[in-house]
Amino acid sequence: MSSGIPLRKRLLVRLLIASVLIAVCSVAATAWLAVETTTRALREEQGQVLADDMDVLDRLSGYAATHPDWQGVEDTLRELSDRIGRRIALTTADRKVIADSAAPGTPLPPRAAATVDPLTTDTHTDRGAQRGGIDPRVVGPYRLPAAERAGLDRLAGERRECFARNGVNATVERTPTGRPVLTDDDGSAVDYVPLECADGRLNTPTATENKALAELTEHARGCLDERGLEFREPLFVSVDVTDRGMDSRYLLAKLGTQPQERAQQQAQACLDRARRAQLDPYVAPAADLFLGVGDRPAVRFDLSPANWTKVVGAAGLVLAVTVAVTAAVATRLVRPLRALTAAAQQPPDRHVRVPVTTRDETGILAAAFNELTERRARLEAQRKAMVSDIAHELRSPLTNIRGWLEVTRDGVVDPDPALLASLHDEALVLQRVIDDLQDLADADAGTLRLHREPVRADELLDQVAAAHRVAADAADVTLRTTAEGTPWLDADPVRMRQALGNLVSNALRHTPSGGTVTLAARRDGDDVVLDVIDTGTGIAPEDLPHVFDRFWRAEKSRSRRTGGSGLGLPIVRHLLAAHGGTAEARSQPGTGSVFTLRLPRGEAPEG
């Protein structure tokens, strides 16, 4: 059996090659994993050191932001040093020691790690830093007394209750100044403020804040005058607490001849300078931060000749064992597979013929059994779905007919014209479903008969429009046709009217009163394109791929009488396929849909 299979295609050879590759990859992966794991550990350690450094800087900046000097910082500094296991020292700019966790006289590192200055923080690395580079914990004269806090707490509680009444969940949190703010679940300021709650009282500056803002105005006045910037009194009109810090908004009235953007930049620079001047008496002086030398040299992986020998020997041993085991297992594995393959390749009178798609043993067997299994599962699923859908489609009209006939037979109701008309409508529903099923059955079986003849596309559209004019007028929908030139089709006119009629009926059902349904024809190269365009409700993007599926409808709540049987669009696709064409759909919810039929162009008849 295997004599006709090339050597490179045989399962045994492939397994041996795979085993070699697996062994080589396993050795390489193990070496890579060891190096990568060690490297990751080193990076994590470096990341932890960086996180510790940032935490130390943050803690010391917070201390400086809340104390006018560095007295008493020794306890905080030693606590931080014990936690990170490294030396921490604070000095003045001329290296005079302010506090040091090391023994007196211990030399300082050659360079400072950072500068601790709450009025000039690094906005890219310091947590909570404001745009102006000021630590948000520096509050100075903006700290609210107890009485004002109590009043703001009451206003914050009232606003939170107002938010709750309007369906907005909020939490009251306190900024460093003592001012309460309302935040949402992620801790940011609440963006949406219900109109009922927007009284502005909570954001109105208190007496303490107004006093501090007035001082800030005086600090900024000279700088603004120097730069020729006029302003409207008061300069600072509200308190911005959205970032949980204290900031102020300013208004510029006349900016002279300077561009607006430049004037705003200059005004912001004046504001930053004034704030630092105002807050400077309340913070500790800037200090240099020194962190102990605890840096370790980079780890290097140097293998000695002995280690190289061990690695190569271990790799060779793994390779040899893998090859031996694979050969033994593959030999036992191939034998039954060959027997099964031979059975699958028996003549038709002894076994069902299976298609051969590959040349190796497992490929032949897998392809045969997979195809048979998939075909059986597919046919079974289609059968179950079709039986279920047909039963569903026929149950409602049959139930209605039976019910009315029974009550009529029992004398409960009289067989008046209205009842007979209702029963006739139900019978028409049944007939329509059965006719659609017959068309689909003919299409599936390849027995759908077409009587082709030259057909003018514009006349075909006019005929379809005339057949649906009454229904369009009843629905108050404008039905019109348009054609570019006189394109010809080689098609069955009855079947094409059926396909276009299904599309037009569907469009009329989904187009509201006052809408428009347009039938258009045009040439496109060697094809003729027929479009059915409506201004209806459209189709959702997730529903669009299913519009040509059998028994599928986007609006599940529609009845079969008002929403169709769910077979019209599948019939359209089958009729177009029988003509050698295609059917496609495009739609935008709320604006309408476009169904496009593309068919080969025909020749006009002679004479």
Coordinates of C-alpha atoms in Angstrom, one line a residue:
M1 CA 0.0 0.0 0.0
S2 CA 2.8 2.5 0.9
S3 CA 4.9 1.7 -2.1
G4 CA 3.1 4.4 -4.2
I5 CA 3.6 7.0 -1.5
P6 CA 6.8 9.1 -1.8
L7 CA 9.3 8.8 1.1
R8 CA 8.7 12.3 2.3
K9 CA 5.0 11.8 2.4
R10 CA 5.1 8.6 4.6
L11 CA 3.8 9.0 8.1
L12 CA 6.8 7.3 9.7
V13 CA 9.3 9.7 8.0
R14 CA 7.1 12.7 9.0
L15 CA 6.9 11.6 12.6
L16 CA 10.7 11.2 12.8
I17 CA 11.2 14.6 11.3
A18 CA 8.6 16.0 13.7
S19 CA 10.3 14.3 16.7
V20 CA 13.7 15.9 15.8
L21 CA 12.1 19.3 15.5
I22 CA 10.3 18.9 18.7
A23 CA 13.4 17.9 20.5
V24 CA 15.4 20.8 19.1
C25 CA 12.6 23.2 19.9
S26 CA 12.2 21.8 23.5
V27 CA 15.9 22.3 24.2
A28 CA 15.8 25.8 22.7
A29 CA 12.6 26.7 24.5
T30 CA 14.0 25.5 27.9
A31 CA 17.1 27.6 27.5
W32 CA 15.1 30.6 26.4
L33 CA 12.6 30.1 29.3
A34 CA 15.4 30.1 31.8
V35 CA 17.0 33.2 30.5
E36 CA 13.6 35.0 30.0
T37 CA 12.5 34.0 33.5
T38 CA 15.7 35.4 35.1
T39 CA 15.5 38.5 33.0
R40 CA 11.9 39.0 34.0
A41 CA 12.7 38.6 37.6
L42 CA 15.5 41.2 37.3
R43 CA 13.1 43.6 35.6
E44 CA 10.5 43.1 38.2
E45 CA 13.1 43.8 40.9
Q46 CA 14.1 47.0 39.1
G47 CA 10.5 47.9 38.7
Q48 CA 10.0 47.4 42.5
V49 CA 13.0 49.6 43.2
L50 CA 11.6 52.3 40.9
A51 CA 8.2 52.0 42.6
D52 CA 9.8 52.3 46.0
D53 CA 11.7 55.4 44.9
M54 CA 8.5 57.0 43.6
D55 CA 6.8 56.2 46.9
V56 CA 9.6 57.8 48.9
L57 CA 9.5 60.9 46.8
D58 CA 5.7 61.1 47.1
R59 CA 5.8 60.6 50.9
L60 CA 8.4 63.3 51.4
S61 CA 6.7 65.7 49.0
G62 CA 3.5 65.2 51.0
Y63 CA 5.4 66.0 54.2
A64 CA 6.9 69.1 52.7
A65 CA 3.4 70.1 51.4
T66 CA 1.9 70.0 54.8
H67 CA 4.7 71.4 57.0
P68 CA 6.4 74.8 56.8
D69 CA 9.9 73.3 57.5
W70 CA 11.6 69.9 57.8
Q71 CA 11.6 69.6 61.6
G72 CA 10.2 66.2 62.7
V73 CA 10.9 64.5 59.3
E74 CA 13.4 62.1 60.9
D75 CA 10.7 59.6 62.0
T76 CA 9.1 59.5 58.5
L77 CA 12.5 59.1 56.9
R78 CA 13.6 56.2 59.1
E79 CA 10.2 54.5 58.6
L80 CA 10.7 54.7 54.8
S81 CA 14.3 53.5 55.0
D82 CA 13.3 50.5 57.1
R83 CA 10.6 49.5 54.6
I84 CA 12.6 49.7 51.4
G85 CA 15.9 48.6 53.1
R86 CA 17.9 51.5 51.6
R87 CA 19.5 54.6 52.9
I88 CA 17.5 57.9 52.6
A89 CA 19.0 61.3 53.1
L90 CA 17.7 64.9 52.7
T91 CA 20.1 67.8 52.2
T92 CA 19.9 71.5 51.3
A93 CA 21.2 72.6 47.9
D94 CA 24.7 73.0 49.4
R95 CA 24.6 69.4 50.7
K96 CA 24.0 70.4 54.3
V97 CA 22.2 67.3 55.9
I98 CA 18.7 67.9 57.0
A99 CA 17.9 64.3 57.9
D100 CA 19.7 61.0 57.2
S101 CA 18.8 57.4 58.0
A102 CA 22.5 56.4 57.9
A103 CA 25.0 56.9 60.7
P104 CA 26.5 60.5 61.0
G105 CA 29.5 61.0 58.8
T106 CA 28.5 58.4 56.2
P107 CA 29.4 59.9 52.7
L108 CA 26.5 60.8 50.5
P109 CA 26.1 59.2 47.1
P110 CA 27.7 61.1 44.2
R111 CA 24.4 62.5 42.8
A112 CA 21.0 63.3 44.2
A113 CA 18.2 61.0 43.1
A114 CA 15.6 63.8 43.0
T115 CA 14.6 67.2 44.4
V116 CA 11.8 67.3 46.9
D117 CA 9.9 70.5 46.2
P118 CA 6.1 70.4 46.5
L119 CA 5.8 73.7 44.5
T120 CA 7.7 72.3 41.5
T121 CA 6.8 68.6 41.0
D122 CA 7.4 66.5 37.9
T123 CA 4.0 66.3 36.2
H124 CA 5.0 63.2 34.3
T125 CA 6.1 61.1 37.2
D126 CA 4.7 62.5 40.5
R127 CA 1.3 61.1 41.4
G128 CA -1.4 63.6 41.6
A129 CA 0.7 66.6 40.3
Q130 CA -1.4 69.4 38.8
R131 CA -0.7 71.0 35.5
G132 CA 1.2 73.8 37.1
G133 CA 3.5 71.3 38.8
I134 CA 2.2 72.0 42.4
D135 CA 1.6 69.1 44.8
P136 CA -2.2 69.0 45.4
R137 CA -1.6 68.5 49.1
V138 CA -0.2 72.1 49.3
V139 CA -3.3 74.0 50.5
G140 CA -1.9 76.9 52.5
P141 CA -4.5 79.6 53.1
Y142 CA -7.1 77.5 51.2
R143 CA -7.5 75.1 54.2
L144 CA -11.1 75.4 55.3
P145 CA -12.0 75.9 59.0
A146 CA -14.3 73.5 60.8
A147 CA -17.4 75.7 60.4
E148 CA -17.0 76.1 56.7
R149 CA -16.4 72.4 56.3
A150 CA -19.6 71.6 58.2
G151 CA -21.5 74.0 55.9
L152 CA -20.1 72.5 52.7
D153 CA -20.7 69.0 54.1
R154 CA -24.3 69.8 54.5
L155 CA -24.5 71.2 50.9
A156 CA -22.7 68.1 49.6
G157 CA -25.1 65.8 51.3
E158 CA -28.1 67.7 49.9
R159 CA -26.6 67.5 46.4
R160 CA -25.9 63.8 46.7
E161 CA -29.5 63.2 47.8
C162 CA -30.6 65.3 44.8
F163 CA -28.4 63.2 42.5
A164 CA -29.9 60.1 43.9
R165 CA -33.4 61.3 43.2
N166 CA -32.4 61.8 39.6
G167 CA -30.8 58.4 39.3
V168 CA -27.2 59.5 39.6
N169 CA -25.0 57.6 42.0
A170 CA -22.4 59.8 43.7
T171 CA -20.0 59.6 46.7
V172 CA -18.9 62.4 48.8
E173 CA -15.1 62.7 49.1
R174 CA -12.9 65.3 50.7
T175 CA -10.1 67.2 49.0
P176 CA -6.9 68.2 50.9
T177 CA -8.4 71.6 51.6
G178 CA -11.3 70.0 53.4
R179 CA -13.8 70.8 50.6
P180 CA -16.2 68.0 49.8
V181 CA -16.7 66.9 46.2
L182 CA -19.0 64.4 44.5
T183 CA -17.4 61.6 42.6
D184 CA -18.7 58.6 40.6
D185 CA -17.7 55.0 40.8
D186 CA -14.2 55.4 39.3
G187 CA -13.3 58.2 41.7
S188 CA -13.6 61.0 39.1
A189 CA -15.8 64.1 39.4
V190 CA -19.4 63.5 38.4
D191 CA -19.7 64.8 34.8
Y192 CA -23.5 65.0 34.6
V193 CA -25.3 67.3 37.0
P194 CA -29.1 67.2 36.8
L195 CA -30.7 70.6 36.3
E196 CA -32.6 70.3 39.6
C197 CA -29.3 70.0 41.4
A198 CA -27.3 72.7 39.6
D199 CA -27.8 75.4 42.2
G200 CA -24.1 76.3 42.2
R201 CA -24.0 76.6 46.0
L202 CA -21.5 73.8 46.6
N203 CA -19.0 75.3 44.1
T204 CA -19.3 78.8 45.4
P205 CA -16.0 79.9 47.2
T206 CA -16.3 80.2 51.0
A207 CA -15.1 83.3 52.9
T208 CA -11.7 81.6 53.5
E209 CA -11.3 80.7 49.8
N210 CA -12.4 84.2 48.7
K211 CA -9.8 85.7 50.9
A212 CA -7.1 83.4 49.6
L213 CA -8.2 84.1 46.0
A214 CA -8.1 87.8 46.6
E215 CA -4.5 87.4 47.8
L216 CA -3.8 85.4 44.7
T217 CA -5.2 88.2 42.6
E218 CA -2.9 90.7 44.2
H219 CA 0.1 88.4 43.7
A220 CA -0.8 88.0 40.0
R221 CA -1.6 91.6 39.3
G222 CA 1.9 92.9 39.0
C223 CA 3.0 90.1 36.6
L224 CA -0.1 90.7 34.4
D225 CA 0.6 94.5 34.3
E226 CA 4.2 93.8 33.3
R227 CA 3.0 91.8 30.4
G228 CA 0.3 94.2 29.3
L229 CA -2.6 91.9 30.1
E230 CA -5.8 93.6 31.2
F231 CA -8.3 91.7 33.3
R232 CA -11.8 92.0 34.6
E233 CA -12.4 92.1 38.3
P234 CA -12.5 89.7 40.0
L235 CA -9.7 87.8 38.3
F236 CA -10.7 84.5 40.0
V237 CA -14.4 83.7 39.9
S238 CA -14.8 80.0 40.9
V239 CA -13.1 77.2 42.6
D240 CA -12.1 74.1 40.5
V241 CA -12.0 71.0 42.6
T242 CA -12.4 68.4 39.8
D243 CA -8.9 67.2 40.2
R244 CA -9.2 67.1 44.0
G245 CA -6.7 69.9 44.3
M246 CA -7.1 73.6 44.7
D247 CA -7.0 75.5 41.4
S248 CA -8.5 78.7 40.0
R249 CA -10.0 79.8 36.8
Y250 CA -9.2 83.2 35.4
L251 CA -11.0 85.5 32.9
L252 CA -9.1 87.7 30.5
A253 CA -10.9 90.7 29.1
K254 CA -8.6 92.7 26.8
L255 CA -5.4 91.1 25.5
G256 CA -4.1 94.0 23.6
T257 CA -2.5 93.2 20.3
Q258 CA -1.1 89.9 21.4
P259 CA -2.5 86.7 20.0
Q260 CA -5.1 85.0 22.2
E261 CA -3.1 81.8 22.7
R262 CA 0.1 83.7 23.6
A263 CA -1.9 85.8 26.1
Q264 CA -3.3 82.8 27.7
Q265 CA 0.1 81.2 28.1
Q266 CA 1.5 84.4 29.7
A267 CA -1.5 84.6 32.0
Q268 CA -1.0 81.0 33.0
A269 CA 2.7 81.7 33.7
C270 CA 1.7 84.7 35.9
L271 CA -0.9 82.5 37.7
D272 CA 1.7 79.8 38.4
R273 CA 4.2 82.3 39.7
A274 CA 1.6 84.0 41.9
R275 CA 0.4 80.6 43.4
R276 CA 3.9 79.6 44.2
A277 CA 4.6 83.0 45.9
Q278 CA 1.3 82.6 47.9
L279 CA 2.0 79.0 49.0
D280 CA 5.7 79.3 49.6
P281 CA 5.4 80.3 53.3
Y282 CA 3.3 77.1 54.0
V283 CA 5.7 74.5 52.6
A284 CA 9.1 73.2 53.6
P285 CA 12.1 74.5 51.6
A286 CA 13.2 72.5 48.6
A287 CA 15.6 69.7 49.5
D288 CA 17.8 67.2 47.6
L289 CA 16.9 63.5 48.0
F290 CA 19.7 61.0 48.2
L291 CA 19.0 57.3 48.0
G292 CA 21.5 54.7 49.2
V293 CA 23.8 52.9 46.8
G294 CA 22.1 49.5 46.6
D295 CA 22.4 49.1 42.9
R296 CA 23.5 45.7 41.8
P297 CA 25.7 44.9 38.8
A298 CA 23.8 43.5 35.8
V299 CA 23.7 39.7 35.9
R300 CA 25.6 38.1 33.0
F301 CA 25.2 34.6 31.8
D302 CA 28.6 33.3 30.9
L303 CA 28.9 29.6 30.2
S304 CA 32.2 27.9 30.8
P305 CA 33.4 25.1 28.4
A306 CA 32.3 22.5 31.0
N307 CA 28.8 24.0 31.1
W308 CA 28.6 24.1 27.3
T309 CA 29.5 20.4 27.3
K310 CA 26.8 19.6 29.7
V311 CA 24.2 21.6 27.7
V312 CA 25.2 19.9 24.4
G313 CA 25.3 16.4 26.1
A314 CA 21.9 16.9 27.6
A315 CA 20.4 18.1 24.3
G316 CA 21.9 15.2 22.4
L317 CA 20.5 12.7 25.0
V318 CA 17.0 14.3 24.7
L319 CA 17.2 14.2 21.0
A320 CA 18.3 10.5 20.9
V321 CA 15.6 9.4 23.3
T322 CA 12.9 11.3 21.5
V323 CA 13.9 9.8 18.1
A324 CA 13.9 6.2 19.5
V325 CA 10.5 6.6 21.3
T326 CA 8.9 8.2 18.2
A327 CA 10.2 5.5 15.9
A328 CA 8.8 2.8 18.1
V329 CA 5.4 4.5 18.6
A330 CA 5.1 5.4 15.0
T331 CA 5.7 1.9 13.8
R332 CA 2.9 0.6 15.9
L333 CA 0.7 3.5 15.0
V334 CA 1.1 3.2 11.2
R335 CA 0.2 -0.5 11.0
P336 CA -3.5 -0.2 12.0
L337 CA -3.8 3.1 10.1
R338 CA -2.7 1.3 6.9
A339 CA -5.2 -1.4 7.5
L340 CA -8.0 1.1 7.9
T341 CA -6.9 3.0 4.9
A342 CA -6.9 -0.1 2.8
A343 CA -10.5 -0.9 4.0
A344 CA -11.6 2.6 3.0
Q345 CA -10.1 2.2 -0.5
Q346 CA -11.9 -1.1 -1.3
P347 CA -13.8 -1.3 -4.6
P348 CA -17.4 0.0 -4.7
D349 CA -19.0 -3.4 -4.5
R350 CA -17.2 -4.2 -1.2
H351 CA -17.1 -0.8 0.4
V352 CA -18.4 2.7 0.0
R353 CA -16.0 4.7 -2.2
V354 CA -14.3 7.6 -0.3
P355 CA -12.6 10.5 -2.0
V356 CA -8.8 10.7 -1.7
T357 CA -7.5 14.2 -1.0
T358 CA -4.1 13.5 0.4
R359 CA -1.4 10.9 -0.2
D360 CA -0.4 9.8 3.3
E361 CA -2.2 7.2 5.3
T362 CA -3.8 9.3 8.0
G363 CA -4.7 12.0 5.5
I364 CA -6.6 9.6 3.4
L365 CA -8.4 8.1 6.4
A366 CA -9.2 11.5 8.1
A367 CA -10.4 13.0 4.9
A368 CA -12.8 10.1 4.1
F369 CA -14.3 9.9 7.6
N370 CA -14.4 13.6 8.2
E371 CA -16.2 14.2 5.0
L372 CA -18.7 11.5 5.6
T373 CA -19.3 12.6 9.1
E374 CA -19.7 16.3 8.2
R375 CA -22.0 15.5 5.3
R376 CA -24.3 13.3 7.5
A377 CA -24.4 16.0 10.2
R378 CA -25.1 18.7 7.7
L379 CA -27.9 16.8 6.1
E380 CA -29.4 15.8 9.4
A381 CA -29.3 19.4 10.7
Q382 CA -30.9 20.7 7.5
R383 CA -33.6 18.0 7.7
K384 CA -34.4 18.9 11.3
A385 CA -34.4 22.6 10.6
M386 CA -36.6 22.2 7.6
V387 CA -39.2 20.0 9.3
S388 CA -39.3 22.3 12.3
D389 CA -39.7 25.4 10.1
I390 CA -42.3 23.9 7.9
A391 CA -44.3 22.7 10.9
H392 CA -44.1 26.2 12.4
E393 CA -45.2 27.9 9.2
L394 CA -48.2 25.6 8.7
R395 CA -49.4 25.3 12.3
S396 CA -50.9 28.8 12.7
P397 CA -53.1 28.9 9.6
L398 CA -54.2 25.3 10.0
T399 CA -55.0 25.9 13.6
N400 CA -57.1 28.9 12.6
I401 CA -58.9 27.1 9.9
R402 CA -59.7 24.1 12.1
G403 CA -60.8 26.3 15.0
W404 CA -63.3 28.3 12.9
L405 CA -64.6 25.2 11.2
E406 CA -65.2 23.5 14.5
V407 CA -67.1 26.4 16.0
T408 CA -69.1 26.7 12.7
R409 CA -69.9 23.0 12.8
D410 CA -71.0 23.3 16.4
G411 CA -73.3 26.2 15.5
V412 CA -71.4 28.7 17.7
V413 CA -71.0 31.1 14.8
D414 CA -72.7 31.5 11.4
P415 CA -70.7 30.9 8.2
D416 CA -71.1 34.5 7.2
P417 CA -69.0 36.2 4.3
A418 CA -66.6 37.7 6.8
L419 CA -65.8 34.3 8.3
L420 CA -65.4 32.7 4.8
A421 CA -63.1 35.5 3.8
S422 CA -61.0 34.9 6.9
L423 CA -60.8 31.2 6.1
H424 CA -59.9 32.0 2.5
D425 CA -57.1 34.3 3.7
E426 CA -55.7 31.5 5.8
A427 CA -55.9 29.1 2.9
L428 CA -54.0 31.7 0.8
V429 CA -51.3 31.8 3.5
L430 CA -51.0 28.0 3.3
Q431 CA -50.9 28.1 -0.5
R432 CA -48.2 30.8 -0.5
V433 CA -46.0 28.8 1.9
I434 CA -46.5 25.6 -0.1
D435 CA -45.7 27.4 -3.4
D436 CA -42.5 28.9 -1.9
L437 CA -41.5 25.5 -0.5
Q438 CA -42.0 24.0 -4.0
D439 CA -39.9 26.6 -5.6
L440 CA -37.1 26.0 -3.1
A441 CA -37.4 22.3 -3.5
D442 CA -37.1 22.6 -7.3
A443 CA -34.1 24.9 -6.8
D444 CA -32.3 22.5 -4.4
A445 CA -33.0 19.6 -6.8
G446 CA -31.8 21.5 -9.8
T447 CA -35.1 21.1 -11.6
L448 CA -36.2 24.7 -11.6
R449 CA -37.3 25.3 -15.1
L450 CA -36.4 28.6 -16.9
H451 CA -37.9 29.8 -20.2
R452 CA -35.3 32.3 -21.3
E453 CA -36.0 35.0 -23.8
P454 CA -34.7 38.5 -24.5
V455 CA -36.3 40.8 -21.9
R456 CA -36.0 44.6 -21.6
A457 CA -35.1 45.5 -18.1
D458 CA -37.0 48.8 -18.1
E459 CA -40.2 47.1 -19.3
L460 CA -39.7 44.4 -16.6
L461 CA -39.5 47.0 -13.9
D462 CA -42.6 48.7 -15.2
Q463 CA -44.6 45.4 -15.1
V464 CA -43.5 44.7 -11.5
A465 CA -44.4 48.3 -10.5
A466 CA -47.8 48.0 -12.1
A467 CA -48.5 44.8 -10.3
H468 CA -47.8 46.3 -6.9
R469 CA -49.2 49.8 -7.6
V470 CA -52.5 49.1 -5.7
A471 CA -50.6 47.8 -2.6
A472 CA -48.3 50.8 -2.7
D473 CA -51.2 53.3 -2.9
A474 CA -52.9 51.5 0.0
A475 CA -49.7 51.8 2.1
D476 CA -49.3 55.5 1.0
V477 CA -45.9 54.6 -0.5
T478 CA -44.6 56.1 -3.7
L479 CA -43.5 53.4 -6.2
R480 CA -41.4 54.5 -9.1
T481 CA -39.0 53.1 -11.7
T482 CA -35.9 54.4 -13.4
A483 CA -33.6 53.0 -16.1
E484 CA -30.4 54.1 -17.7
G485 CA -30.7 53.3 -21.4
T486 CA -32.5 50.1 -22.5
P487 CA -30.5 47.2 -21.0
W488 CA -31.5 43.7 -22.2
L489 CA -31.6 40.5 -20.2
D490 CA -31.5 36.9 -21.3
A491 CA -33.9 35.6 -18.6
D492 CA -37.2 34.0 -17.8
P493 CA -39.6 37.0 -17.5
V494 CA -42.0 35.2 -15.2
R495 CA -39.3 34.1 -12.7
M496 CA -37.7 37.6 -12.8
R497 CA -41.1 39.2 -12.1
Q498 CA -41.4 36.8 -9.2
A499 CA -37.9 37.7 -7.8
L500 CA -38.5 41.5 -8.2
G501 CA -42.0 41.1 -6.8
N502 CA -40.7 39.4 -3.6
L503 CA -38.3 42.3 -3.1
V504 CA -40.9 45.0 -3.8
S505 CA -43.5 43.3 -1.4
N506 CA -40.8 43.1 1.2
A507 CA -39.9 46.8 0.7
L508 CA -43.5 47.9 0.9
R509 CA -44.0 46.0 4.2
H510 CA -41.0 47.8 5.8
T511 CA -41.5 51.3 4.3
P512 CA -43.6 53.7 6.4
S513 CA -46.4 55.9 5.1
G514 CA -45.0 58.7 2.9
G515 CA -41.9 56.7 1.9
T516 CA -40.6 55.7 -1.5
V517 CA -39.7 52.4 -3.2
T518 CA -37.6 52.8 -6.3
L519 CA -36.9 50.1 -9.0
A520 CA -33.7 51.0 -11.0
A521 CA -31.9 49.3 -13.9
R522 CA -28.5 50.1 -15.3
R523 CA -25.6 48.5 -17.2
D524 CA -22.3 47.7 -15.4
G525 CA -19.8 46.2 -17.9
D526 CA -21.1 42.8 -19.0
D527 CA -23.8 42.8 -16.4
V528 CA -27.2 44.4 -15.8
V529 CA -27.8 45.6 -12.3
L530 CA -31.4 45.8 -10.9
D531 CA -31.8 47.7 -7.7
V532 CA -34.8 47.8 -5.3
I533 CA -34.3 50.8 -3.1
D534 CA -36.6 51.7 -0.2
T535 CA -36.7 54.4 2.5
G536 CA -37.9 52.1 5.2
T537 CA -36.7 51.1 8.6
G538 CA -33.5 49.4 7.4
I539 CA -31.8 46.3 8.7
A540 CA -29.5 46.1 11.7
P541 CA -25.8 45.3 10.8
E542 CA -26.0 42.1 12.8
D543 CA -29.1 40.9 10.9
L544 CA -27.8 41.8 7.4
P545 CA -25.8 38.5 6.8
H546 CA -29.0 36.5 7.5
V547 CA -31.6 38.2 5.3
F548 CA -31.3 35.4 2.6
D549 CA -31.6 32.5 5.1
R550 CA -34.7 30.4 5.0
F551 CA -37.5 31.3 7.5
W552 CA -35.4 34.2 8.9
R553 CA -37.1 37.4 9.8
A554 CA -35.6 40.5 11.5
E555 CA -38.8 41.3 13.3
K556 CA -39.7 38.2 15.2
S557 CA -43.0 39.7 16.5
R558 CA -44.5 40.0 13.0
S559 CA -47.1 37.5 12.1
R560 CA -46.6 35.4 9.0
R561 CA -49.4 37.2 7.2
T562 CA -48.0 40.7 7.8
G563 CA -44.3 39.8 7.8
G564 CA -44.1 37.1 5.1
S565 CA -43.2 33.4 5.3
G566 CA -39.5 34.0 5.5
L567 CA -39.0 32.3 2.1
G568 CA -39.2 35.2 -0.3
L569 CA -35.6 36.3 -0.1
P570 CA -34.1 32.8 -0.3
I571 CA -36.2 32.2 -3.4
V572 CA -34.8 35.5 -4.9
R573 CA -31.3 34.2 -4.3
H574 CA -32.1 30.8 -5.9
L575 CA -33.8 32.4 -8.9
L576 CA -30.8 34.7 -9.5
A577 CA -28.4 31.7 -9.1
A578 CA -30.4 29.8 -11.7
H579 CA -29.9 32.8 -14.1
G580 CA -26.2 32.9 -13.4
G581 CA -26.5 36.0 -11.3
T582 CA -26.2 37.2 -7.7
A583 CA -28.4 38.9 -5.1
E584 CA -26.9 41.2 -2.4
A585 CA -28.3 43.5 0.3
R586 CA -27.1 46.7 1.8
S587 CA -28.8 48.7 4.5
Q588 CA -28.5 51.5 7.0
P589 CA -30.9 51.4 10.0
G590 CA -33.3 54.2 9.9
T591 CA -32.6 55.2 6.3
G592 CA -33.6 52.2 4.2
S593 CA -32.3 49.2 2.3
V594 CA -30.9 48.5 -1.2
F595 CA -31.3 45.0 -2.7
T596 CA -29.2 44.5 -5.8
L597 CA -29.7 41.9 -8.5
R598 CA -26.8 41.4 -10.9
L599 CA -27.3 39.3 -14.0
P600 CA -25.4 38.7 -17.2
R601 CA -26.3 41.2 -20.0
G602 CA -28.4 39.8 -22.9
E603 CA -28.6 40.7 -26.5
A604 CA -31.4 42.7 -28.1
P605 CA -33.5 40.6 -30.6
E606 CA -32.8 41.3 -34.2
G607 CA -35.4 43.3 -36.1

